[in-house]
Amino acid sequence: MLQNAAGDARERLLAAAFEIATRDGVDAVSTRAVSAAAGVQAPSLYHHFGDRSGLIRAVVDAAFEEHFHRKDTATPVADADPRARVAAGWDAHIAFALAYPGLYPAMYPTAGPLPSQVERSGALLRAGFDELEQAGALRPGITAALATNALRAALRGVAHAVAVNPDNGDNDATSAVVRDALIHALVGDRAHN
């Protein structure tokens, strides 16, 4: 019974912190606000997460779990067109940044150490470009490594821009312009098998 209550308190604290971070940004996640929102005393927060930094790490971990879950359960692009595959991955990433604008900057910070999950995210992207390179779908002179680095830089830039201002009516158009220009620069018209 006590163990269930402890687990329940941890989950309530994490859910409250996740909601606050999503809505107001990670900077708004305070031990006081989270404890109040979860209906739990502050010592319980310290017991489960150590401190505010531990709580933020747990929130970022939960956000990445959601991010990877969305990627894993996304409807695969039936079209074998490599451009459509890259576009679908781009669009899913931007949709996540728009759905979680307060969390995205903590997941993909522009300065300081990166969360370990960024490596997994990059590995997934690289695997997709490795497949395209092996299929001869990348433009001459473009390697999977170069394509990965270029797409990562552009994607994070656009994702940060839309997360900062998710209500901007030009977000979709901006994303599409950058996505399409980058895909044109990286991916050929068809595979050269």
Coordinates of C-alpha atoms in Angstrom, one line a residue:
M1 CA 0.0 0.0 0.0
L2 CA 2.7 2.5 0.9
Q3 CA 4.7 1.5 -2.1
N4 CA 1.7 2.3 -4.4
A5 CA 1.2 5.6 -2.7
A6 CA 4.9 6.5 -3.2
G7 CA 4.7 5.5 -6.9
D8 CA 1.5 7.4 -7.2
A9 CA 3.1 10.5 -5.7
R10 CA 6.1 10.2 -8.0
E11 CA 3.8 9.9 -11.1
R12 CA 1.7 12.8 -10.0
L13 CA 4.8 15.0 -9.5
L14 CA 6.2 14.0 -12.8
A15 CA 2.9 14.6 -14.6
A16 CA 2.5 18.0 -13.0
A17 CA 6.0 19.0 -13.9
F18 CA 5.5 17.7 -17.5
E19 CA 2.3 19.7 -17.8
I20 CA 3.9 22.9 -16.4
A21 CA 6.9 22.5 -18.7
T22 CA 4.8 21.9 -21.7
R23 CA 2.6 24.9 -21.1
D24 CA 5.0 27.4 -19.6
G25 CA 8.5 26.1 -20.3
V26 CA 11.0 24.3 -18.1
D27 CA 12.0 27.5 -16.3
A28 CA 8.5 27.6 -14.8
V29 CA 9.0 24.2 -13.2
S30 CA 9.6 25.1 -9.6
T31 CA 9.4 22.7 -6.7
R32 CA 6.7 24.8 -5.1
A33 CA 4.5 24.9 -8.3
V34 CA 4.9 21.2 -9.0
S35 CA 4.2 20.1 -5.4
A36 CA 1.1 22.3 -5.3
A37 CA -0.1 21.0 -8.7
A38 CA 0.5 17.4 -7.7
G39 CA -1.1 17.9 -4.2
V40 CA 2.1 16.5 -2.7
Q41 CA 4.4 18.0 -0.1
A42 CA 7.9 19.3 -1.2
P43 CA 9.8 16.6 0.7
S44 CA 8.2 14.0 -1.4
L45 CA 9.5 15.7 -4.5
Y46 CA 13.1 15.7 -3.1
H47 CA 12.7 12.1 -2.1
H48 CA 11.8 11.0 -5.6
F49 CA 13.9 13.3 -7.7
G50 CA 16.6 14.6 -5.4
D51 CA 16.2 18.2 -6.4
R52 CA 14.8 20.5 -9.2
S53 CA 17.5 19.4 -11.6
G54 CA 16.6 15.7 -11.1
L55 CA 13.0 16.6 -11.7
I56 CA 13.8 18.4 -14.9
R57 CA 15.9 15.4 -16.1
A58 CA 12.9 13.1 -15.4
V59 CA 10.6 15.5 -17.4
V60 CA 13.1 15.6 -20.3
D61 CA 13.3 11.8 -20.2
A62 CA 9.5 11.5 -20.3
A63 CA 9.4 13.9 -23.2
F64 CA 11.9 11.9 -25.1
E65 CA 9.9 8.7 -24.4
E66 CA 6.9 10.4 -25.9
H67 CA 8.9 11.6 -28.8
F68 CA 10.3 8.2 -29.6
H69 CA 6.9 6.6 -29.0
R70 CA 5.4 8.9 -31.6
K71 CA 8.2 8.0 -34.0
D72 CA 7.7 4.3 -33.4
T73 CA 4.0 4.4 -33.8
A74 CA 3.9 6.8 -36.7
T75 CA 2.2 5.5 -39.8
P76 CA 5.1 4.5 -42.1
V77 CA 5.2 6.4 -45.4
A78 CA 4.0 3.8 -47.9
D79 CA 5.5 5.7 -50.7
A80 CA 9.0 4.5 -51.5
D81 CA 9.9 8.0 -52.6
P82 CA 12.9 9.0 -50.4
R83 CA 11.9 12.6 -50.5
A84 CA 8.5 11.7 -49.0
R85 CA 10.2 9.6 -46.2
V86 CA 12.5 12.5 -45.3
A87 CA 9.6 15.0 -45.4
A88 CA 7.5 12.8 -43.1
G89 CA 10.3 12.5 -40.5
W90 CA 10.8 16.3 -40.7
D91 CA 7.1 17.0 -40.3
A92 CA 6.8 14.6 -37.3
H93 CA 9.6 16.4 -35.5
I94 CA 8.2 19.8 -36.1
A95 CA 4.7 18.6 -35.0
F96 CA 6.3 17.4 -31.7
A97 CA 8.0 20.8 -31.2
L98 CA 4.6 22.5 -31.8
A99 CA 2.8 20.1 -29.4
Y100 CA 5.5 20.5 -26.7
P101 CA 6.9 24.0 -27.1
G102 CA 7.9 24.4 -23.5
L103 CA 9.8 21.1 -23.4
Y104 CA 11.5 21.1 -26.8
P105 CA 14.2 23.6 -25.9
A106 CA 15.1 21.5 -22.9
M107 CA 15.3 18.4 -25.0
Y108 CA 17.4 20.0 -27.7
P109 CA 19.3 22.8 -25.9
T110 CA 21.3 25.2 -28.0
A111 CA 24.0 25.4 -25.4
G112 CA 25.5 23.2 -22.7
P113 CA 25.4 19.4 -22.5
L114 CA 22.9 17.6 -24.6
P115 CA 20.6 14.9 -23.1
S116 CA 21.8 11.4 -23.9
Q117 CA 18.7 10.7 -25.9
V118 CA 19.8 13.3 -28.6
E119 CA 22.4 10.6 -29.6
R120 CA 19.6 8.1 -30.1
S121 CA 17.6 10.6 -32.1
G122 CA 20.7 11.3 -34.3
A123 CA 21.3 7.6 -34.8
L124 CA 17.8 7.1 -36.1
L125 CA 18.2 10.0 -38.5
R126 CA 21.6 8.6 -39.6
A127 CA 20.2 5.1 -40.2
G128 CA 17.6 6.6 -42.5
F129 CA 20.2 8.5 -44.5
D130 CA 22.5 5.4 -44.6
E131 CA 19.6 3.5 -46.3
L132 CA 19.1 6.3 -48.8
E133 CA 22.9 6.4 -49.5
Q134 CA 22.9 2.7 -50.1
A135 CA 19.9 3.0 -52.4
G136 CA 21.7 5.7 -54.4
A137 CA 19.0 8.2 -53.5
L138 CA 21.3 11.0 -52.3
R139 CA 22.6 13.6 -54.6
P140 CA 26.2 13.2 -55.9
G141 CA 28.7 14.3 -53.3
I142 CA 26.2 14.0 -50.5
T143 CA 27.1 11.4 -47.9
A144 CA 24.8 10.0 -45.2
A145 CA 26.9 11.8 -42.6
L146 CA 26.7 15.2 -44.4
A147 CA 22.9 14.7 -45.0
T148 CA 22.4 13.9 -41.3
N149 CA 24.4 16.9 -40.1
A150 CA 22.7 19.3 -42.5
L151 CA 19.2 18.1 -41.8
R152 CA 19.8 18.0 -38.0
A153 CA 21.0 21.7 -38.0
A154 CA 18.1 22.9 -40.1
L155 CA 15.5 20.8 -38.3
R156 CA 16.6 22.0 -34.9
G157 CA 16.7 25.6 -36.0
V158 CA 13.1 25.5 -37.4
A159 CA 11.9 23.4 -34.4
H160 CA 13.3 25.9 -32.0
A161 CA 11.7 28.8 -34.0
V162 CA 8.2 27.2 -33.9
A163 CA 8.6 26.2 -30.3
V164 CA 9.4 29.8 -29.3
N165 CA 6.3 31.1 -31.1
P166 CA 3.9 28.2 -31.7
D167 CA 1.0 30.5 -32.5
N168 CA 2.8 32.1 -35.5
G169 CA 0.6 31.6 -38.5
D170 CA 3.7 31.2 -40.7
N171 CA 5.1 28.2 -38.9
D172 CA 3.8 25.6 -41.4
A173 CA 5.0 27.7 -44.4
T174 CA 8.4 28.4 -42.9
S175 CA 8.9 24.7 -42.1
A176 CA 7.8 23.6 -45.5
V177 CA 10.1 26.0 -47.3
V178 CA 13.2 25.0 -45.3
R179 CA 12.3 21.3 -45.5
D180 CA 11.7 21.3 -49.2
A181 CA 14.9 23.3 -50.0
L182 CA 17.0 21.0 -47.8
I183 CA 15.4 17.8 -49.3
H184 CA 16.1 19.2 -52.8
A185 CA 19.7 19.8 -51.9
L186 CA 20.3 16.4 -50.3
V187 CA 18.0 13.8 -52.1
G188 CA 18.1 13.1 -55.8
D189 CA 15.0 12.7 -57.9
R190 CA 15.1 8.9 -57.7
A191 CA 17.2 6.1 -56.5
H192 CA 20.0 5.0 -58.8
N193 CA 19.8 1.2 -58.3

